[in-house]
Amino acid sequence: MTPVPPATVARLPIYLRALDELVGRGTPRTSSGELAALAGVGPAQLRRDLSYLGSHGVRGVGYEVAHLRAQVAAALGLTRDLAVVIVGVGNLGQAFATYVQDYEADGGQGFRVAALLDAAPDVVGTRVGHLVVEPAASLEDVVAREGATVAVLATPAGVAQEVADRLVTAGVRSILTFAARVLRVPDGVDVRSVDLARELQILAFHQQTRSATT
Amino acid sequence: MTPVPPATVARLPIYLRALDELVGRGTPRTSSGELAALAGVGPAQLRRDLSYLGSHGVRGVGYEVAHLRAQVAAALGLTRDLAVVIVGVGNLGQAFATYVQDYEADGGQGFRVAALLDAAPDVVGTRVGHLVVEPAASLEDVVAREGATVAVLATPAGVAQEVADRLVTAGVRSILTFAARVLRVPDGVDVRSVDLARELQILAFHQQTRSATT
DNA sequence: TTCTGTGAACACGTTCACAGCC
DNA sequence: GGCTGTGAACGTGTTCACAGAA
């Protein structure tokens, strides 16, 4: 019933944010042109994307903001809150933990930071926001206790695969990793990778071609 | 002379890392099969991607690791070091500054953290690694002084557009932003966005469809 | 009319399968 | 024989342009 293409899924969060912007302004109705401009895409693409979620606009009029926001949120599965476990509370893990806790506090739906884990004894026991860091050794217990199905991997690259294996065995089905490693996971487990060096290198490529042309 | 498709450019950093792995092992030669496995792609895709950089393999034999690594690095423009300015030294900015400084120390080529900037008076003057945080007010001076063409935007979302405008005016041509905002920039300026809430929401979508199917 | 929803055309990306060279 | 490089087939994603509903 829902063959939403991956490219469309990747844009839904952007539309959600654009709709929140309109909600904040108190705008009750919008058009594909306005929404597309806010999202930084073309109007045709926006209409095509929304069409995969069903018809929620009115021809000749546009979209009702509140209704559409609810549809997009529902399509993304943000109706219930998923428990997220963060492994690795170094700079990045801490930044991410704070980020998601702020997101929750802001009324952001869909997630809840359930636990923080780290292997370093001097980090275990420290607080980040409203949570205390627990030892990495109890990873399996913590995942089970919280019923966590989503994990954020912010450990050193060297242990990332090992930690991922343990997370998957413990029941995690989605991993967001910051480690610059290709993770091997079984079918049915979803991995998304945020690789900072990679982003910079892609920018470097474009600078080079630009200076070559100019 | 170099119409390397965007999708290929996005994978070159992964190949570069796989090649570094082989260099580390002391492997002198490799094949599309081995390299593709390390990079997590198919062999045909790897060969196609490399073909855009020219022919650097030997039929019936494979690729010489050191040579290929140099070719990929050159294609990415990692021969000279670009000066990177980081604006916003909160949790994320700090994490990123540390990350890139470690990358440099590790022999990672292509970048050098040139300066850190923040608007908060109590952050200005603090050290992160080998750099002291400077006031955001002197953004233009700092970009000029360092000849920075790359910036990382890790400020609150509310000021992201304004800071981006100032960066571009000051001469920055590539921006990596962590702010959950669509940035408007003139043609010729390249923006890449890392959006953490978006990544989690995409994971949430897939969890939902998976539980629906199962 | 106005603006959505969508068939059809197009562009881009991936994979297959094999010709070509070591 | 073995592995690269690539034409051709295929699949995915984007855009155009218009039919259709309010």
Coordinates of C-alpha atoms (C1' of nucleotides) in Angstrom, one line a residue:
Chain A
M1 CA 0.0 0.0 0.0
T2 CA 3.0 2.3 0.5
P3 CA 5.6 2.2 -2.2
V4 CA 7.0 5.6 -1.3
P5 CA 10.3 5.9 -3.3
P6 CA 13.5 6.4 -1.2
A7 CA 14.2 9.7 -2.8
T8 CA 10.8 11.0 -1.6
V9 CA 11.3 9.6 1.9
A10 CA 14.5 11.5 2.2
R11 CA 12.7 14.8 1.4
L12 CA 9.7 14.3 3.7
P13 CA 11.6 15.6 6.8
I14 CA 12.3 18.8 4.9
Y15 CA 8.6 19.2 4.0
L16 CA 7.7 18.5 7.6
R17 CA 10.0 21.3 8.7
A18 CA 8.6 23.7 6.1
L19 CA 5.1 22.9 7.3
D20 CA 6.1 23.6 10.9
E21 CA 7.4 26.9 9.8
L22 CA 4.0 27.7 8.3
V23 CA 2.2 26.4 11.4
G24 CA 4.4 28.8 13.4
R25 CA 3.4 31.7 11.2
G26 CA -0.3 30.7 11.6
T27 CA -0.7 30.2 7.9
P28 CA -3.7 27.9 7.5
R29 CA -3.4 27.1 3.8
T30 CA -0.5 26.8 1.3
S31 CA 0.3 25.9 -2.3
S32 CA 2.8 23.6 -3.9
G33 CA 4.7 26.7 -5.0
E34 CA 5.0 28.3 -1.6
L35 CA 5.9 25.0 0.2
A36 CA 8.4 24.0 -2.5
A37 CA 10.1 27.4 -2.2
L38 CA 10.4 26.9 1.6
A39 CA 11.8 23.4 1.1
G40 CA 14.1 24.4 -1.7
V41 CA 12.7 22.1 -4.4
G42 CA 10.5 22.5 -7.5
P43 CA 6.7 22.6 -7.3
A44 CA 6.3 19.6 -9.5
Q45 CA 8.6 17.6 -7.4
L46 CA 6.7 18.5 -4.2
R47 CA 3.4 17.6 -5.8
R48 CA 4.8 14.3 -7.0
D49 CA 6.2 13.5 -3.6
L50 CA 3.0 14.3 -1.8
S51 CA 1.0 12.2 -4.3
Y52 CA 2.7 9.1 -2.9
L53 CA 1.1 9.8 0.4
G54 CA -2.3 10.1 -1.2
S55 CA -4.3 13.1 -2.3
H56 CA -4.4 15.7 0.4
G57 CA -4.7 18.9 -1.6
V58 CA -7.6 20.6 -3.2
R59 CA -7.4 21.5 -6.9
G60 CA -7.5 25.2 -7.5
V61 CA -6.9 25.9 -3.8
G62 CA -3.9 24.2 -2.3
Y63 CA -3.1 22.3 0.9
E64 CA -4.4 22.7 4.4
V65 CA -1.3 23.1 6.5
A66 CA -2.4 21.3 9.7
H67 CA -3.8 18.3 7.8
L68 CA -0.8 17.9 5.5
R69 CA 1.6 18.2 8.4
A70 CA -0.2 15.3 10.1
Q71 CA -0.1 13.2 7.0
V72 CA 3.6 13.7 6.5
A73 CA 4.3 13.0 10.2
A74 CA 2.2 9.8 10.0
A75 CA 4.0 8.7 6.8
L76 CA 7.3 9.1 8.5
G77 CA 6.1 7.0 11.5
L78 CA 6.4 9.8 14.0
T79 CA 3.2 8.9 15.8
R80 CA 4.9 6.8 18.4
D81 CA 8.2 7.6 20.0
L82 CA 11.2 5.3 19.3
A83 CA 13.7 4.7 22.0
V84 CA 17.2 5.7 20.9
V85 CA 20.4 4.5 22.6
I86 CA 23.6 6.5 22.0
V87 CA 26.8 4.5 22.2
G88 CA 30.0 6.6 22.6
V89 CA 29.7 9.8 24.6
G90 CA 32.7 11.6 23.3
N91 CA 32.4 15.0 21.7
L92 CA 30.1 13.8 19.0
G93 CA 28.0 11.5 21.1
Q94 CA 27.5 14.3 23.6
A95 CA 26.6 16.8 21.0
F96 CA 24.1 14.4 19.5
A97 CA 22.6 13.5 22.9
T98 CA 22.1 17.2 23.6
Y99 CA 20.7 17.8 20.1
V100 CA 18.0 15.1 20.4
Q101 CA 17.1 16.1 24.0
D102 CA 16.6 19.6 22.8
Y103 CA 14.6 18.3 19.8
E104 CA 12.3 16.4 22.3
A105 CA 12.0 19.4 24.5
D106 CA 11.0 21.4 21.4
G107 CA 8.1 19.1 20.9
G108 CA 9.9 17.1 18.2
Q109 CA 8.1 13.8 17.8
G110 CA 9.2 10.3 17.0
F111 CA 12.2 9.9 19.3
R112 CA 13.3 9.8 22.9
V113 CA 16.9 9.4 24.1
A114 CA 16.6 6.4 26.3
A115 CA 20.2 5.8 27.4
L116 CA 23.8 6.8 26.9
L117 CA 26.6 4.2 26.9
D118 CA 30.4 4.6 27.0
A119 CA 33.4 2.3 27.5
A120 CA 35.6 4.8 29.3
P121 CA 35.3 4.5 33.1
D122 CA 35.8 8.2 33.7
V123 CA 32.8 9.0 31.3
V124 CA 30.5 6.4 32.9
G125 CA 28.5 8.1 35.6
T126 CA 28.7 11.6 34.2
R127 CA 25.4 13.4 33.2
V128 CA 24.4 14.7 29.8
G129 CA 21.1 16.5 30.1
H130 CA 18.8 14.3 32.1
L131 CA 20.7 11.1 31.6
V132 CA 23.6 9.4 33.3
V133 CA 26.1 7.6 31.2
E134 CA 26.1 3.8 31.7
P135 CA 28.9 1.3 31.0
A136 CA 29.2 -0.1 27.5
A137 CA 29.4 -3.6 29.0
S138 CA 25.7 -3.4 29.9
L139 CA 24.7 -2.6 26.3
E140 CA 22.6 -5.7 25.9
D141 CA 20.8 -5.1 29.2
V142 CA 20.1 -1.5 28.4
V143 CA 18.8 -2.1 24.9
A144 CA 16.4 -4.8 26.4
R145 CA 15.4 -2.6 29.3
E146 CA 14.5 0.3 27.1
G147 CA 13.1 -1.7 24.2
A148 CA 15.4 0.4 22.0
T149 CA 15.2 -0.3 18.3
V150 CA 17.3 2.7 17.2
A151 CA 20.9 3.3 18.0
V152 CA 23.4 6.1 17.4
L153 CA 27.0 4.9 17.0
A154 CA 29.5 7.6 17.9
T155 CA 32.4 5.4 19.0
P156 CA 35.9 5.3 17.6
A157 CA 35.9 3.7 14.1
G158 CA 38.0 0.7 15.4
V159 CA 35.2 -0.7 17.6
A160 CA 32.2 0.4 15.4
Q161 CA 31.7 -3.0 13.7
E162 CA 31.9 -4.9 17.0
V163 CA 29.4 -2.5 18.7
A164 CA 27.1 -2.7 15.7
D165 CA 27.1 -6.5 15.9
R166 CA 26.2 -6.4 19.6
L167 CA 23.4 -3.8 19.0
V168 CA 21.9 -5.9 16.3
T169 CA 22.0 -9.0 18.4
A170 CA 20.4 -7.1 21.2
G171 CA 17.5 -6.2 19.0
V172 CA 18.4 -2.8 17.4
R173 CA 17.0 -2.5 13.8
S174 CA 18.2 1.0 12.8
I175 CA 21.6 2.4 13.3
L176 CA 22.8 6.0 12.6
T177 CA 26.6 5.9 12.6
F178 CA 29.2 8.6 12.7
A179 CA 32.1 6.2 12.3
A180 CA 34.0 6.3 9.0
R181 CA 33.5 2.6 8.4
V182 CA 31.4 0.5 6.1
L183 CA 29.2 -1.4 8.6
R184 CA 28.2 -5.0 7.8
V185 CA 24.7 -5.7 9.1
P186 CA 22.2 -8.5 8.4
D187 CA 19.2 -7.9 6.1
G188 CA 16.4 -6.1 7.8
V189 CA 18.7 -3.8 9.7
D190 CA 18.9 -0.3 8.4
V191 CA 22.1 1.8 8.5
R192 CA 22.6 5.4 7.8
S193 CA 26.0 6.9 7.9
V194 CA 27.0 10.5 8.6
D195 CA 30.6 10.9 7.5
L196 CA 32.1 14.3 8.1
A197 CA 35.4 13.8 6.3
R198 CA 33.4 12.6 3.3
E199 CA 31.3 15.7 3.3
L200 CA 34.3 17.9 3.3
Q201 CA 36.0 15.9 0.6
I202 CA 32.9 16.3 -1.6
L203 CA 33.1 20.0 -1.1
A204 CA 36.8 20.0 -2.0
F205 CA 35.9 18.3 -5.3
H206 CA 33.5 21.0 -6.3
Q207 CA 35.9 23.8 -5.3
Q208 CA 38.5 22.3 -7.5
T209 CA 36.3 22.0 -10.6
R210 CA 35.1 25.5 -10.0
S211 CA 38.6 27.0 -9.9
A212 CA 39.5 24.9 -13.0
T213 CA 36.6 26.4 -15.0
T214 CA 37.1 29.9 -13.8
Chain B
M1 CA 37.8 17.2 -19.4
T2 CA 36.2 15.9 -16.1
P3 CA 32.5 15.2 -16.2
V4 CA 32.6 13.0 -13.1
P5 CA 28.9 12.4 -12.2
P6 CA 27.8 13.6 -8.7
A7 CA 26.9 10.1 -7.6
T8 CA 30.4 9.0 -8.3
V9 CA 32.0 12.0 -6.6
A10 CA 30.0 11.0 -3.5
R11 CA 31.6 7.6 -3.5
L12 CA 35.2 8.6 -4.1
P13 CA 35.8 9.3 -0.4
I14 CA 34.7 5.8 0.4
Y15 CA 37.1 4.3 -2.1
L16 CA 39.8 6.5 -0.8
R17 CA 39.3 5.1 2.7
A18 CA 39.2 1.6 1.4
L19 CA 42.5 2.2 -0.4
D20 CA 44.0 3.6 2.8
E21 CA 43.0 0.4 4.5
L22 CA 44.9 -1.6 1.9
V23 CA 47.9 0.7 2.1
G24 CA 47.9 0.1 5.9
R25 CA 47.9 -3.6 5.3
G26 CA 50.8 -3.3 2.8
T27 CA 48.8 -4.8 0.0
P28 CA 50.4 -3.6 -3.3
R29 CA 47.7 -4.6 -5.7
T30 CA 44.0 -5.1 -5.6
S31 CA 41.0 -6.0 -7.8
S32 CA 37.6 -4.3 -8.4
G33 CA 36.1 -7.2 -6.4
E34 CA 38.2 -6.8 -3.4
L35 CA 38.0 -3.0 -3.4
A36 CA 34.3 -3.0 -4.0
A37 CA 33.8 -5.4 -1.1
L38 CA 35.7 -3.1 1.2
A39 CA 33.7 -0.1 0.0
G40 CA 30.4 -1.9 0.2
V41 CA 29.4 -1.5 -3.4
G42 CA 29.3 -3.8 -6.5
P43 CA 32.4 -4.5 -8.6
A44 CA 30.8 -3.1 -11.7
Q45 CA 29.9 0.1 -10.0
L46 CA 33.4 0.5 -8.8
R47 CA 34.9 0.0 -12.2
R48 CA 32.5 2.4 -13.8
D49 CA 33.3 5.0 -11.2
L50 CA 37.0 4.7 -11.6
S51 CA 36.6 4.8 -15.3
Y52 CA 35.6 8.5 -15.0
L53 CA 39.0 9.2 -13.6
G54 CA 40.7 7.5 -16.5
S55 CA 42.1 4.1 -16.9
H56 CA 44.3 3.2 -14.0
G57 CA 43.9 -0.6 -13.9
V58 CA 45.6 -3.3 -15.8
R59 CA 43.3 -5.8 -17.6
G60 CA 43.7 -9.3 -16.2
V61 CA 45.7 -8.0 -13.2
G62 CA 43.9 -5.3 -11.3
Y63 CA 44.9 -1.9 -9.7
E64 CA 48.1 -0.8 -8.2
V65 CA 47.0 0.5 -4.7
A66 CA 49.4 3.4 -4.3
H67 CA 48.8 4.7 -7.8
L68 CA 45.1 4.5 -7.6
R69 CA 45.0 6.2 -4.2
A70 CA 46.9 9.1 -5.6
Q71 CA 44.5 9.3 -8.5
V72 CA 41.4 9.3 -6.3
A73 CA 43.0 11.9 -4.0
A74 CA 43.9 14.1 -6.9
A75 CA 40.4 13.8 -8.4
L76 CA 38.9 15.0 -5.1
G77 CA 41.3 17.9 -5.0
L78 CA 43.1 16.8 -1.9
T79 CA 46.5 17.9 -3.2
R80 CA 46.5 21.3 -1.5
D81 CA 45.0 22.0 2.0
L82 CA 41.8 24.2 2.1
A83 CA 41.4 26.5 5.1
V84 CA 38.3 25.7 7.0
V85 CA 36.6 28.1 9.4
I86 CA 34.1 26.7 12.0
V87 CA 31.4 29.1 13.1
G88 CA 29.5 28.1 16.3
V89 CA 31.6 26.3 18.9
G90 CA 28.8 24.7 20.9
N91 CA 28.7 20.9 21.3
L92 CA 28.6 20.2 17.6
G93 CA 31.1 22.8 16.5
Q94 CA 33.5 21.6 19.2
A95 CA 33.0 18.0 18.2
F96 CA 33.6 18.9 14.6
A97 CA 36.7 21.0 15.3
T98 CA 38.2 18.1 17.3
Y99 CA 37.3 15.6 14.6
V100 CA 39.0 17.6 11.8
Q101 CA 42.0 18.4 14.0
D102 CA 42.4 14.6 14.6
Y103 CA 41.9 14.0 10.9
E104 CA 44.8 16.4 10.2
A105 CA 47.0 14.8 12.8
D106 CA 46.2 11.4 11.3
G107 CA 47.7 12.6 8.0
G108 CA 44.3 13.3 6.5
Q109 CA 44.9 15.6 3.5
G110 CA 42.9 18.4 2.0
F111 CA 41.9 20.4 5.0
R112 CA 43.2 22.5 7.9
V113 CA 41.1 24.0 10.6
A114 CA 42.1 27.6 10.3
A115 CA 39.8 29.3 12.9
L116 CA 36.9 28.9 15.3
L117 CA 34.3 31.6 15.8
D118 CA 31.5 32.0 18.3
A119 CA 29.1 34.8 19.3
A120 CA 29.0 34.0 23.0
P121 CA 31.4 36.0 25.1
D122 CA 32.1 33.2 27.5
V123 CA 33.1 30.8 24.6
V124 CA 35.4 33.4 23.0
G125 CA 38.9 32.9 24.2
T126 CA 38.5 29.2 25.2
R127 CA 40.8 26.7 23.5
V128 CA 39.7 23.7 21.4
G129 CA 42.8 21.7 20.4
H130 CA 45.4 24.1 19.2
L131 CA 43.0 26.9 18.4
V132 CA 41.5 29.8 20.5
V133 CA 37.9 30.7 19.8
E134 CA 37.6 34.2 18.2
P135 CA 34.5 36.5 18.3
A136 CA 31.9 36.1 15.6
A137 CA 32.0 39.8 15.0
S138 CA 35.4 39.4 13.3
L139 CA 34.2 36.8 10.9
E140 CA 35.0 38.8 7.8
D141 CA 38.5 39.6 9.1
V142 CA 39.2 36.0 10.0
V143 CA 38.0 34.6 6.6
A144 CA 40.2 37.2 4.8
R145 CA 43.2 36.6 7.1
E146 CA 43.1 32.8 6.6
G147 CA 42.1 32.9 3.0
A148 CA 39.3 30.5 4.0
T149 CA 37.1 29.2 1.2
V150 CA 35.3 26.5 3.3
A151 CA 33.1 27.0 6.3
V152 CA 31.3 24.8 8.8
L153 CA 28.1 26.2 10.1
A154 CA 27.2 24.9 13.6
T155 CA 25.3 27.8 14.9
P156 CA 21.7 27.8 16.1
A157 CA 19.3 27.5 13.2
G158 CA 17.9 31.0 13.7
V159 CA 21.1 32.8 12.7
A160 CA 22.3 30.3 10.1
Q161 CA 21.1 32.2 7.1
E162 CA 22.6 35.5 8.3
V163 CA 25.9 33.9 9.1
A164 CA 25.9 32.1 5.7
D165 CA 25.3 35.5 3.9
R166 CA 28.3 37.0 5.7
L167 CA 30.5 34.0 5.0
V168 CA 29.7 34.2 1.3
T169 CA 30.3 37.9 1.1
A170 CA 33.6 37.4 2.8
G171 CA 34.7 34.9 0.2
V172 CA 33.6 31.4 1.3
R173 CA 32.6 29.2 -1.6
S174 CA 31.7 25.9 0.2
I175 CA 29.6 25.5 3.3
L176 CA 28.9 22.4 5.4
T177 CA 25.9 23.2 7.6
F178 CA 24.5 21.4 10.6
A179 CA 21.6 23.8 10.9
A180 CA 18.2 22.4 10.1
R181 CA 17.4 25.2 7.6
V182 CA 17.3 25.5 3.8
L183 CA 20.1 27.9 3.1
R184 CA 19.8 30.4 0.2
V185 CA 23.2 31.1 -1.4
P186 CA 24.2 32.6 -4.7
D187 CA 25.2 30.5 -7.7
G188 CA 28.7 29.2 -7.5
V189 CA 28.5 28.6 -3.7
D190 CA 28.2 25.0 -2.7
V191 CA 26.2 23.9 0.3
R192 CA 26.0 20.5 1.9
S193 CA 23.7 19.9 4.8
V194 CA 24.0 17.4 7.6
D195 CA 20.7 17.2 9.3
L196 CA 20.5 14.9 12.3
A197 CA 16.8 15.0 12.9
R198 CA 16.3 14.2 9.2
E199 CA 18.5 11.1 9.4
L200 CA 16.5 9.8 12.4
Q201 CA 13.2 10.5 10.7
I202 CA 14.3 8.5 7.6
L203 CA 15.2 5.6 9.9
A204 CA 11.8 5.9 11.6
F205 CA 10.1 5.6 8.2
H206 CA 11.9 2.3 7.5
Q207 CA 11.2 0.8 10.9
Q208 CA 7.5 1.6 10.3
T209 CA 7.3 -0.1 6.9
R210 CA 9.2 -3.0 8.2
S211 CA 6.9 -3.6 11.1
A212 CA 3.9 -3.2 8.8
T213 CA 5.2 -5.9 6.4
T214 CA 6.3 -8.3 9.2
Chain C
dT1 C1' -10.0 30.9 -13.5
dT2 C1' -6.5 28.5 -10.1
dC3 C1' -3.8 25.0 -8.5
dT4 C1' -3.6 19.9 -7.9
dG5 C1' -2.5 15.2 -9.6
dT6 C1' -0.4 12.5 -13.1
dG7 C1' 0.7 10.5 -17.9
dA8 C1' 4.5 10.9 -20.7
dA9 C1' 9.1 12.4 -21.8
dC10 C1' 13.5 12.9 -20.3
dA11 C1' 17.7 12.6 -17.5
dC12 C1' 20.4 10.1 -14.4
dG13 C1' 22.3 6.1 -12.2
dT14 C1' 23.1 1.1 -11.9
dT15 C1' 23.9 -3.4 -13.5
dC16 C1' 24.7 -6.8 -17.0
dA17 C1' 27.5 -9.1 -20.0
dC18 C1' 31.2 -9.3 -22.9
dA19 C1' 34.9 -7.4 -25.9
dG20 C1' 39.7 -6.3 -25.3
dC21 C1' 44.1 -6.4 -23.3
dC22 C1' 47.5 -8.3 -20.0
Chain D
dG1 C1' 42.9 -17.4 -18.1
dG2 C1' 41.7 -13.3 -15.6
dC3 C1' 40.2 -8.8 -14.8
dT4 C1' 39.4 -4.2 -16.6
dG5 C1' 36.7 -1.0 -19.3
dT6 C1' 32.4 -0.1 -21.5
dG7 C1' 28.2 -0.5 -24.8
dA8 C1' 23.7 -1.6 -24.0
dA9 C1' 19.7 -2.7 -21.1
dC10 C1' 17.4 -1.6 -17.2
dG11 C1' 15.6 0.9 -13.3
dT12 C1' 15.0 5.1 -10.7
dG13 C1' 14.2 9.9 -10.2
dT14 C1' 12.9 14.5 -12.2
dT15 C1' 10.5 17.6 -15.0
dC16 C1' 7.1 19.0 -18.4
dA17 C1' 2.7 20.0 -19.6
dC18 C1' -1.9 19.4 -19.3
dA19 C1' -6.4 17.2 -17.9
dG20 C1' -9.5 17.7 -14.2
dA21 C1' -11.7 19.4 -9.9
dA22 C1' -13.3 23.4 -7.1

